[in-house]
Each structure stands twice: as structure tokens, then as C-alpha cells.
Amino acid sequence: MSAPVKAGESKSQRLTKGGRKTRERIIEAAAELMFHHGAGGTSIPDIQAAAGVSASQIYHYFGDKQGLVLAVIDHQTDTRLAQQRPLLDSLDSIEALREWCDSAGNRQDARGCEGGCEIGSLASELADSDQSARTSLISAFDRWEDPIRSGLARMQARGELSERADTAALATALLAAIQGGMLLSQVRRSSTAYRQAVSAVIDHIESYLVR
Amino acid sequence: MSAPVKAGESKSQRLTKGGRKTRERIIEAAAELMFHHGAGGTSIPDIQAAAGVSASQIYHYFGDKQGLVLAVIDHQTDTRLAQQRPLLDSLDSIEALREWCDSAGNRQDARGCEGGCEIGSLASELADSDQSARTSLISAFDRWEDPIRSGLARMQARGELSERADTAALATALLAAIQGGMLLSQVRRSSTAYRQAVSAVIDHIESYLVR
């Protein structure tokens, strides 16, 4: 076994290939369990069983459960953003915004609107109880909001969106519509609420188009 | 002690005044604990200690923890809606919508944006894991959406809002903006995201005004 990994270090960089694979397997198992049962509803023994590792391996790679929760937040953010590329890098037209939001609605339909948003669910659970998790969640939402904001800013720079449009505020409003819409859709088991929520905000963004 | 209360009966109707008070005290203690720690993070012994009752009293009034969770969802919905009246019954102008949403933003500021939405947090935690809770949450969100929708419908009936406006969809969009905005504000510890989210949707509703 390699030397214990200290908190705060760039852990995955210092690991052997086998170590990185084990660490990844633990994170993926924990992410799946926390998606279905929450961080609080997922125990270290649950993760051991799902990943086929010992408790000491988990503590070796993550220090404690809180360290693992932070790794799960980063992992879910990386995964969700990667799944949404290249759409996410070209959100500089009304059509692209609609297509991107539709694809997330179709993804909800495909799983019967169960599960909600991987990041939003952890945010709701952990924002008040875990200060480190909240810091990671701020970064997760910022990383999600950035491509929306920069797409709108490019439209504005090209003169397609009015100078009156507050692109940062509109990006936040769209992210909020996505989050709130997903929650209502999860409760109602229908993507209609999500689609209506994002549609209202994109229609509003469209009202700033320079004709 | 009165006869055991069977699940499905209208429990509070059949109770003595003292029984109703005890039941209320248990619900209020459970609601407070679940607001801070989630339903999963709140145990029966926690509730016993906070309400000063025995476990058998809790089981007597609610059957099991799930029954108590349902009572908490109803209680939080009743309380939040009651706090927002009479504003909630007069959401039939753009100004009234803005005032109502502002008041919720001020409430978030007053508590440092901690805690999020009492209903939204339970929804995120329970929508997938507890079918009875999900049914209660559908009703809770409907009860919240109804006064928005009927305010918009009154504006439309008076000819103030264009016939093109889908008042039901707009009401859902505003509720989603409230939910998503509160979640972002809880993570960022600032009501700005909430205010930007609701403002975008109300601006959009305003675009349907008949001038």
C-alpha cells in the first residue's frame, strides 16, 4: 500500500495506476449510493460492499467520510459537465439553449423523472450541515453557470443580445429554473414542470434579442 | 389515554383538546428537527427529547415515523401558506407578484439564507424513497402553485394579461424559480440568485401584459 494520502494534497496525482483505479471505483460506488440514498443515508459499510474494498482503503484514500463526500461532489460535477459537452460550450444562441435544456428534459423522461439532479440533491442535503461540502457545491454550481453566462456574453458581444441584458443574472435565472424545474418534475414524475420552467426563462432571454 | 388512532382516519378530529395539543407539539418538534437535519437525520429519540414525550405517544398519534413525516409535510405547508396570507390571495398584479417574492427573499436574508425551503428540502430528500411522502409533496406544491395560477387567471379574465399567456405554465415556472433560486441562495448564502430567478420569470409574465 502506498503512503497515506494527506488531506489537501492532489491525491489522484500521487497514486499508482492501480491506486487511481481503486480510488475511482470507490468514488463511483459512493456517488451511485448517495444519488439514491443521500450522503447521510450512505454508510461506509454500504460503500465497502458496493465497491468491494475494505474500510481502511476508503480511509486511506479519503481521510474520512466527509473527504469522500467532497470527492463525490467533484466527480458528479465533472461527469455531468462532460456528458453535456459539446452542447455546453456552444450556448450562444436561443436554439442552442433550448436544445441543451431539452436534452436534460429527455434524460429525465428516460429515467421516469426519478432521481432529480445529482448536484442539486446533494446541495439540498448538505448546504447547511457541512461547510466544506457547501464550498464544493458553490464551485459546482459556478462551473455549471459559467458556460451559460459565457454563451450569453458572446451573444451580447456580437450585438445579438441587447446591452440591457444582465447576462450574469440571466445565467443564474436559467440555472435556478433548471434546479427548481427538476425538483418539481421529480416530485410530479413528469418533465412538464422542468420544461415549462426553463422555457419561461429562455423566452425571457429571447426578449433581449436585437431584431 | 384515548383509543389508538388508526392510520387513514382523521386523527386530530377524534382527539381530546389535550391530545391535540400533544400531537401538535410532536409535529412542531419533528418539523424543526427535520428542517435542520432532514427526515433521515431525525430519529424518534431526538423527537422524544425535543417534544418531551415518550416513544409510545409518538407511535400512538402517528403509527410510525412515516406517518409523522406526512404530518410534518402537511404542517409545513399549512404554516408556510398561512404566513404568506393575505399576499398569497391577491397575486393578481405584477406588483403583487414582486412584493410576494420580495418578502420571501427578505425572509431568507433575515436568516442568513440558511435552511432553504421547508417543503423543497423534504421534497429533495423524500421524493424517490417514500411514495406516501411524494403524494403529500405533490399536494403541497399544488397548494402553493394554485394561488399563483388563480391570480394570473384573474388578470387574464380581466383582460390585463394576453390570451396567449399559459397561466398554468407560468405559475409552474414561477414556483420552479422560487425553488431553484432558494437552493442556489442557500448554497451561496446570498438571496441574489433567488431574486434574479424570480425576477426573470416575473419580467416574462409582465411581457404578456396588455398595454
Coordinates of C-alpha atoms in Angstrom, one line a residue:
Chain A
M1 CA 0.0 0.0 0.0
S2 CA 1.3 3.5 -0.8
A3 CA 1.9 6.1 1.8
P4 CA -1.2 7.6 3.4
V5 CA -2.6 10.4 1.4
K6 CA -2.8 13.7 3.3
A7 CA -5.9 15.9 3.2
G8 CA -5.4 18.9 0.9
E9 CA -2.9 17.2 -1.4
S10 CA -3.7 16.5 -5.0
K11 CA -4.5 12.9 -4.2
S12 CA -5.0 11.3 -7.5
Q13 CA -1.7 12.7 -8.9
R14 CA 0.4 10.8 -6.3
L15 CA -1.2 7.5 -6.8
T16 CA -0.1 4.5 -8.8
K17 CA -2.3 3.4 -11.7
G18 CA -3.9 0.7 -9.6
G19 CA -4.4 3.2 -6.7
R20 CA -6.2 5.6 -9.0
K21 CA -8.4 2.9 -10.3
T22 CA -9.4 1.8 -6.8
R23 CA -10.0 5.4 -5.8
E24 CA -12.2 5.9 -8.8
R25 CA -14.1 2.7 -8.1
I26 CA -14.8 3.9 -4.5
I27 CA -16.0 7.3 -5.7
E28 CA -18.3 5.8 -8.4
A29 CA -19.9 3.4 -5.9
A30 CA -20.3 6.2 -3.3
A31 CA -21.8 8.6 -5.9
E32 CA -24.3 6.0 -7.0
L33 CA -25.4 5.2 -3.4
M34 CA -25.5 8.9 -2.4
F35 CA -27.6 9.7 -5.5
H36 CA -30.2 7.2 -4.4
H37 CA -30.0 7.4 -0.6
G38 CA -28.3 10.8 0.1
A39 CA -24.9 11.3 1.8
G40 CA -26.5 10.8 5.2
G41 CA -28.2 7.6 4.1
T42 CA -25.0 6.0 2.7
S43 CA -22.7 4.3 5.2
I44 CA -19.0 3.3 4.9
P45 CA -20.1 -0.4 5.0
D46 CA -22.5 0.2 2.2
I47 CA -19.7 1.7 0.1
Q48 CA -17.3 -1.1 1.0
A49 CA -19.9 -3.7 -0.2
A50 CA -20.6 -1.8 -3.4
A51 CA -17.0 -1.1 -4.3
G52 CA -15.6 -4.4 -3.0
V53 CA -13.0 -2.6 -0.8
S54 CA -12.1 -2.5 2.9
A55 CA -12.9 0.3 5.2
S56 CA -9.2 1.0 5.6
Q57 CA -8.9 1.5 1.8
I58 CA -11.6 4.1 2.0
Y59 CA -10.0 5.9 4.9
H60 CA -6.6 5.7 3.1
Y61 CA -7.8 7.5 0.0
F62 CA -10.3 10.0 1.5
G63 CA -9.3 10.5 5.2
D64 CA -12.9 10.3 6.3
K65 CA -16.5 10.2 5.0
Q66 CA -16.5 14.0 4.6
G67 CA -13.5 13.7 2.3
L68 CA -15.3 11.1 0.2
V69 CA -18.4 13.3 0.0
L70 CA -16.3 16.2 -1.4
A71 CA -14.8 13.8 -4.0
V72 CA -18.3 12.7 -4.9
I73 CA -19.4 16.3 -5.5
D74 CA -16.4 16.9 -7.7
H75 CA -17.0 13.6 -9.5
Q76 CA -20.7 14.3 -10.2
T77 CA -19.9 17.8 -11.4
D78 CA -17.1 16.5 -13.7
T79 CA -19.3 13.7 -15.0
R80 CA -22.4 15.8 -15.6
L81 CA -20.5 18.6 -17.3
A82 CA -18.6 16.1 -19.5
Q83 CA -21.9 14.5 -20.5
Q84 CA -23.2 17.8 -21.7
R85 CA -20.3 18.8 -23.9
P86 CA -20.0 19.9 -26.6
L87 CA -23.5 21.4 -26.3
L88 CA -22.4 23.2 -23.1
D89 CA -19.6 25.0 -24.9
S90 CA -21.9 26.5 -27.6
L91 CA -24.7 28.0 -25.6
D92 CA -24.6 31.2 -27.7
S93 CA -27.9 31.1 -29.4
I94 CA -31.5 30.7 -28.3
E95 CA -31.7 27.5 -30.3
A96 CA -28.7 26.1 -28.5
L97 CA -30.1 27.0 -25.1
R98 CA -33.4 25.3 -26.0
E99 CA -31.6 22.2 -27.4
W100 CA -29.4 21.9 -24.3
C101 CA -32.3 22.2 -21.9
D102 CA -34.4 19.8 -23.9
S103 CA -31.7 17.2 -23.8
A104 CA -31.8 17.3 -20.0
G105 CA -35.6 17.0 -20.1
N106 CA -35.3 13.9 -22.3
R107 CA -32.8 12.5 -19.9
Q108 CA -35.3 12.9 -17.1
D109 CA -38.0 11.3 -19.1
A110 CA -35.7 8.4 -19.9
R111 CA -35.5 7.6 -16.2
G112 CA -39.1 8.3 -15.3
C113 CA -38.1 11.6 -13.7
E114 CA -36.7 9.7 -10.7
G115 CA -33.5 10.9 -9.0
G116 CA -33.6 14.6 -9.6
C117 CA -30.3 16.4 -10.1
E118 CA -27.1 14.8 -8.8
I119 CA -25.7 18.1 -7.6
G120 CA -29.0 19.7 -6.5
S121 CA -29.9 16.8 -4.3
L122 CA -26.5 16.9 -2.5
A123 CA -26.8 20.7 -2.3
S124 CA -30.2 20.5 -0.6
E125 CA -28.9 17.8 1.9
L126 CA -25.5 19.3 2.7
A127 CA -25.6 23.1 2.3
D128 CA -26.4 23.8 5.9
S129 CA -24.7 20.9 7.7
D130 CA -21.3 20.6 6.0
Q131 CA -19.3 23.8 5.4
S132 CA -16.7 22.0 3.2
A133 CA -19.4 20.5 1.1
R134 CA -21.0 23.9 0.7
T135 CA -17.7 25.3 -0.6
S136 CA -17.5 22.5 -3.1
L137 CA -21.1 23.0 -4.1
I138 CA -20.5 26.7 -4.7
S139 CA -17.8 25.7 -7.1
A140 CA -20.0 23.0 -8.7
F141 CA -22.8 25.5 -9.4
D142 CA -20.3 28.1 -10.7
R143 CA -18.9 25.6 -13.1
W144 CA -22.3 24.9 -14.4
E145 CA -23.4 28.5 -14.6
D146 CA -20.2 29.7 -16.3
P147 CA -20.8 28.2 -19.8
I148 CA -24.4 29.6 -19.8
R149 CA -23.0 33.1 -18.8
S150 CA -20.2 33.0 -21.4
G151 CA -22.6 31.9 -24.1
L152 CA -24.9 34.8 -23.4
A153 CA -21.9 37.2 -23.1
R154 CA -20.7 36.0 -26.6
M155 CA -24.2 36.8 -28.0
Q156 CA -24.1 40.2 -26.4
A157 CA -20.5 40.9 -27.7
R158 CA -21.7 40.0 -31.2
G159 CA -24.5 42.5 -30.8
E160 CA -27.2 39.9 -30.9
L161 CA -28.3 40.4 -27.3
S162 CA -29.3 43.9 -26.1
E163 CA -26.8 45.8 -23.9
R164 CA -29.7 46.0 -21.4
A165 CA -29.5 42.2 -20.7
D166 CA -27.7 41.3 -17.5
T167 CA -26.1 38.1 -18.8
A168 CA -24.8 37.0 -15.4
A169 CA -28.3 37.4 -13.8
L170 CA -30.0 35.6 -16.7
A171 CA -27.5 32.7 -16.5
T172 CA -28.3 32.4 -12.7
A173 CA -32.0 32.5 -13.5
L174 CA -31.7 29.7 -16.0
L175 CA -29.7 27.6 -13.6
A176 CA -32.3 28.2 -10.9
A177 CA -35.1 27.2 -13.4
I178 CA -33.2 24.0 -14.2
Q179 CA -32.8 23.2 -10.5
G180 CA -36.4 24.1 -9.4
G181 CA -37.9 22.5 -12.5
M182 CA -36.0 19.3 -11.9
L183 CA -37.3 19.2 -8.3
L184 CA -40.9 19.7 -9.3
S185 CA -40.5 17.1 -12.1
Q186 CA -39.0 14.6 -9.6
V187 CA -42.0 15.1 -7.3
R188 CA -44.6 15.0 -10.1
R189 CA -42.9 12.3 -12.1
S190 CA -43.3 14.3 -15.3
S191 CA -40.8 16.6 -17.0
T192 CA -43.5 19.1 -17.8
A193 CA -42.7 21.4 -14.9
Y194 CA -39.0 21.4 -15.8
R195 CA -39.8 22.2 -19.5
Q196 CA -42.2 25.0 -18.5
A197 CA -39.6 26.5 -16.1
V198 CA -36.7 26.6 -18.5
S199 CA -38.9 27.7 -21.4
A200 CA -40.1 30.7 -19.4
V201 CA -36.5 31.9 -18.7
I202 CA -35.3 31.2 -22.3
D203 CA -38.4 33.1 -23.7
H204 CA -37.3 35.9 -21.4
I205 CA -33.7 35.8 -22.7
E206 CA -35.2 35.8 -26.2
S207 CA -36.9 39.1 -25.5
Y208 CA -33.5 40.7 -25.3
L209 CA -32.6 39.6 -28.9
V210 CA -31.7 42.6 -31.1
R211 CA -34.0 42.2 -34.1
Chain B
M1 CA -55.0 7.6 27.0
S2 CA -57.6 7.6 24.2
A3 CA -58.1 4.7 21.9
P4 CA -55.2 4.1 19.4
V5 CA -55.6 6.2 16.3
K6 CA -55.8 4.1 13.1
A7 CA -53.9 5.1 10.0
G8 CA -56.1 6.8 7.5
E9 CA -58.6 8.2 10.0
S10 CA -58.9 11.9 10.5
K11 CA -56.7 11.8 13.6
S12 CA -56.9 15.3 15.0
Q13 CA -60.7 15.4 14.9
R14 CA -61.1 12.4 17.2
L15 CA -58.6 13.7 19.9
T16 CA -59.3 15.5 23.1
K17 CA -58.1 19.0 23.5
G18 CA -55.0 17.7 25.4
G19 CA -54.4 15.1 22.8
R20 CA -54.5 17.6 20.0
K21 CA -52.0 19.8 21.9
T22 CA -49.6 16.9 22.4
R23 CA -49.9 15.8 18.8
E24 CA -49.2 19.4 17.7
R25 CA -46.2 19.6 20.0
I26 CA -44.8 16.4 18.5
I27 CA -45.3 17.7 14.9
E28 CA -43.7 21.1 15.7
A29 CA -40.7 19.5 17.3
A30 CA -40.3 17.0 14.4
A31 CA -40.7 19.7 11.8
E32 CA -38.0 21.8 13.4
L33 CA -35.6 18.9 13.7
M34 CA -36.3 17.7 10.1
F35 CA -35.8 21.2 8.8
H36 CA -32.3 21.3 10.2
H37 CA -31.3 17.6 9.8
G38 CA -33.6 16.1 7.2
A39 CA -36.2 13.4 7.9
G40 CA -33.5 10.7 7.7
G41 CA -31.3 12.6 10.1
T42 CA -34.0 12.9 12.7
S43 CA -34.6 9.9 15.0
I44 CA -37.6 9.1 17.2
P45 CA -35.5 9.6 20.3
D46 CA -34.5 13.0 19.0
I47 CA -38.2 13.9 18.7
Q48 CA -39.0 12.5 22.1
A49 CA -36.3 14.6 23.7
A50 CA -37.4 17.8 21.8
A51 CA -41.1 17.4 22.4
G52 CA -40.8 15.9 25.9
V53 CA -42.9 12.9 25.1
S54 CA -42.5 9.1 25.1
A55 CA -41.9 6.9 22.1
S56 CA -45.3 5.3 22.7
Q57 CA -47.0 8.6 22.5
I58 CA -45.4 9.3 19.1
Y59 CA -46.5 5.8 17.8
H60 CA -49.9 6.4 19.3
Y61 CA -50.5 9.6 17.3
F62 CA -48.7 8.8 14.1
G63 CA -48.5 5.0 13.7
D64 CA -44.9 5.1 12.7
K65 CA -42.2 7.6 11.6
Q66 CA -43.5 7.7 8.1
G67 CA -46.9 8.8 9.4
L68 CA -45.1 11.6 11.3
V69 CA -43.2 12.6 8.2
L70 CA -46.5 13.0 6.3
A71 CA -47.9 15.1 9.2
V72 CA -44.8 17.3 9.1
I73 CA -45.2 17.9 5.3
D74 CA -48.8 19.0 5.9
H75 CA -47.9 21.1 8.9
Q76 CA -45.0 22.9 7.0
T77 CA -47.3 23.5 4.0
D78 CA -50.1 24.9 6.2
T79 CA -47.7 27.1 8.2
R80 CA -45.9 28.5 5.2
L81 CA -49.1 29.2 3.3
A82 CA -50.7 30.8 6.4
Q83 CA -47.6 33.0 6.9
Q84 CA -47.9 34.3 3.3
R85 CA -51.6 35.3 3.5
P86 CA -53.1 37.7 2.7
L87 CA -50.5 38.4 0.0
L88 CA -50.9 34.9 -1.4
D89 CA -54.6 35.5 -2.1
S90 CA -54.1 38.7 -4.1
L91 CA -51.4 37.7 -6.7
D92 CA -53.3 39.3 -9.5
S93 CA -50.9 42.1 -10.5
I94 CA -47.2 42.3 -11.4
E95 CA -46.7 44.5 -8.3
A96 CA -48.3 41.9 -6.0
L97 CA -46.1 39.1 -7.5
R98 CA -43.0 41.1 -7.0
E99 CA -44.0 42.1 -3.4
W100 CA -44.8 38.5 -2.5
C101 CA -41.5 37.2 -4.0
D102 CA -39.5 40.0 -2.3
S103 CA -41.0 39.1 1.1
A104 CA -39.6 35.6 0.7
G105 CA -36.2 37.0 -0.3
N106 CA -36.3 39.2 2.8
R107 CA -37.1 36.2 5.0
Q108 CA -34.1 34.4 3.5
D109 CA -31.9 37.4 4.2
A110 CA -33.2 37.5 7.8
R111 CA -31.9 34.0 8.5
G112 CA -28.6 34.4 6.5
C113 CA -30.0 32.3 3.7
E114 CA -29.7 29.2 5.8
G115 CA -32.2 26.4 5.7
G116 CA -33.6 26.7 2.2
C117 CA -37.3 25.9 1.7
E118 CA -39.1 23.8 4.3
I119 CA -41.1 21.9 1.6
G120 CA -38.3 21.8 -1.1
S121 CA -35.8 20.3 1.3
L122 CA -38.2 17.5 2.2
A123 CA -39.1 17.0 -1.4
S124 CA -35.5 16.6 -2.5
E125 CA -34.9 14.1 0.3
L126 CA -38.1 12.0 0.1
A127 CA -39.4 12.2 -3.5
D128 CA -37.7 9.0 -4.6
S129 CA -37.6 7.0 -1.3
D130 CA -41.1 7.4 0.1
Q131 CA -44.1 7.1 -2.1
S132 CA -46.6 8.4 0.5
A133 CA -44.4 11.4 1.1
R134 CA -44.2 12.0 -2.6
T135 CA -48.0 12.0 -2.8
S136 CA -48.1 14.6 0.1
L137 CA -45.5 16.7 -1.6
I138 CA -47.4 16.8 -4.9
S139 CA -50.3 18.2 -2.9
A140 CA -48.0 20.6 -1.0
F141 CA -46.6 22.0 -4.3
D142 CA -50.1 22.2 -5.9
R143 CA -51.4 24.1 -2.9
W144 CA -48.6 26.6 -3.3
E145 CA -49.0 26.9 -7.1
D146 CA -52.8 27.3 -7.0
P147 CA -52.8 30.9 -5.7
I148 CA -50.2 31.9 -8.3
R149 CA -52.2 30.3 -11.1
S150 CA -55.5 31.8 -9.9
G151 CA -54.0 35.3 -9.6
L152 CA -52.7 35.1 -13.2
A153 CA -56.1 33.7 -14.4
R154 CA -57.9 36.6 -12.8
M155 CA -55.6 39.0 -14.6
Q156 CA -56.3 37.2 -17.8
A157 CA -60.1 37.2 -17.2
R158 CA -60.0 41.0 -16.6
G159 CA -58.2 41.4 -20.0
E160 CA -54.9 42.6 -18.4
L161 CA -52.9 39.5 -19.4
S162 CA -52.8 38.4 -23.1
E163 CA -54.9 35.3 -24.1
R164 CA -51.6 33.9 -25.4
A165 CA -50.3 33.5 -21.8
D166 CA -50.5 30.0 -20.5
T167 CA -51.2 30.9 -16.9
A168 CA -50.8 27.4 -15.5
A169 CA -47.3 27.0 -17.2
L170 CA -46.3 30.5 -15.9
A171 CA -47.4 29.6 -12.4
T172 CA -45.3 26.4 -12.5
A173 CA -42.3 28.4 -13.9
L174 CA -42.5 30.9 -11.0
L175 CA -42.8 28.1 -8.4
A176 CA -39.7 26.4 -10.0
A177 CA -37.8 29.7 -10.0
I178 CA -38.6 30.1 -6.3
Q179 CA -37.4 26.6 -5.5
G180 CA -34.3 26.7 -7.6
G181 CA -33.5 30.2 -6.5
M182 CA -33.8 29.3 -2.9
L183 CA -31.5 26.3 -3.3
L184 CA -28.8 28.4 -5.1
S185 CA -29.2 31.1 -2.4
Q186 CA -28.8 28.6 0.4
V187 CA -25.6 27.3 -1.2
R188 CA -24.2 30.8 -1.9
R189 CA -25.5 32.3 1.3
S190 CA -27.0 35.3 -0.6
S191 CA -30.5 35.9 -1.7
T192 CA -29.2 37.4 -5.0
A193 CA -29.7 34.1 -7.0
Y194 CA -33.3 33.8 -5.7
R195 CA -34.1 37.4 -6.6
Q196 CA -32.6 37.1 -10.1
A197 CA -34.5 33.8 -10.7
V198 CA -37.9 35.1 -9.7
S199 CA -37.3 38.5 -11.3
A200 CA -36.6 36.8 -14.7
V201 CA -39.9 34.9 -14.6
I202 CA -42.0 37.9 -13.4
D203 CA -40.4 40.0 -16.1
H204 CA -41.5 37.3 -18.6
I205 CA -45.1 37.3 -17.2
E206 CA -45.0 41.1 -17.5
S207 CA -44.3 40.8 -21.2
Y208 CA -47.8 39.3 -21.6
L209 CA -49.5 42.4 -20.1
V210 CA -52.0 44.0 -22.5
R211 CA -50.9 47.7 -22.8

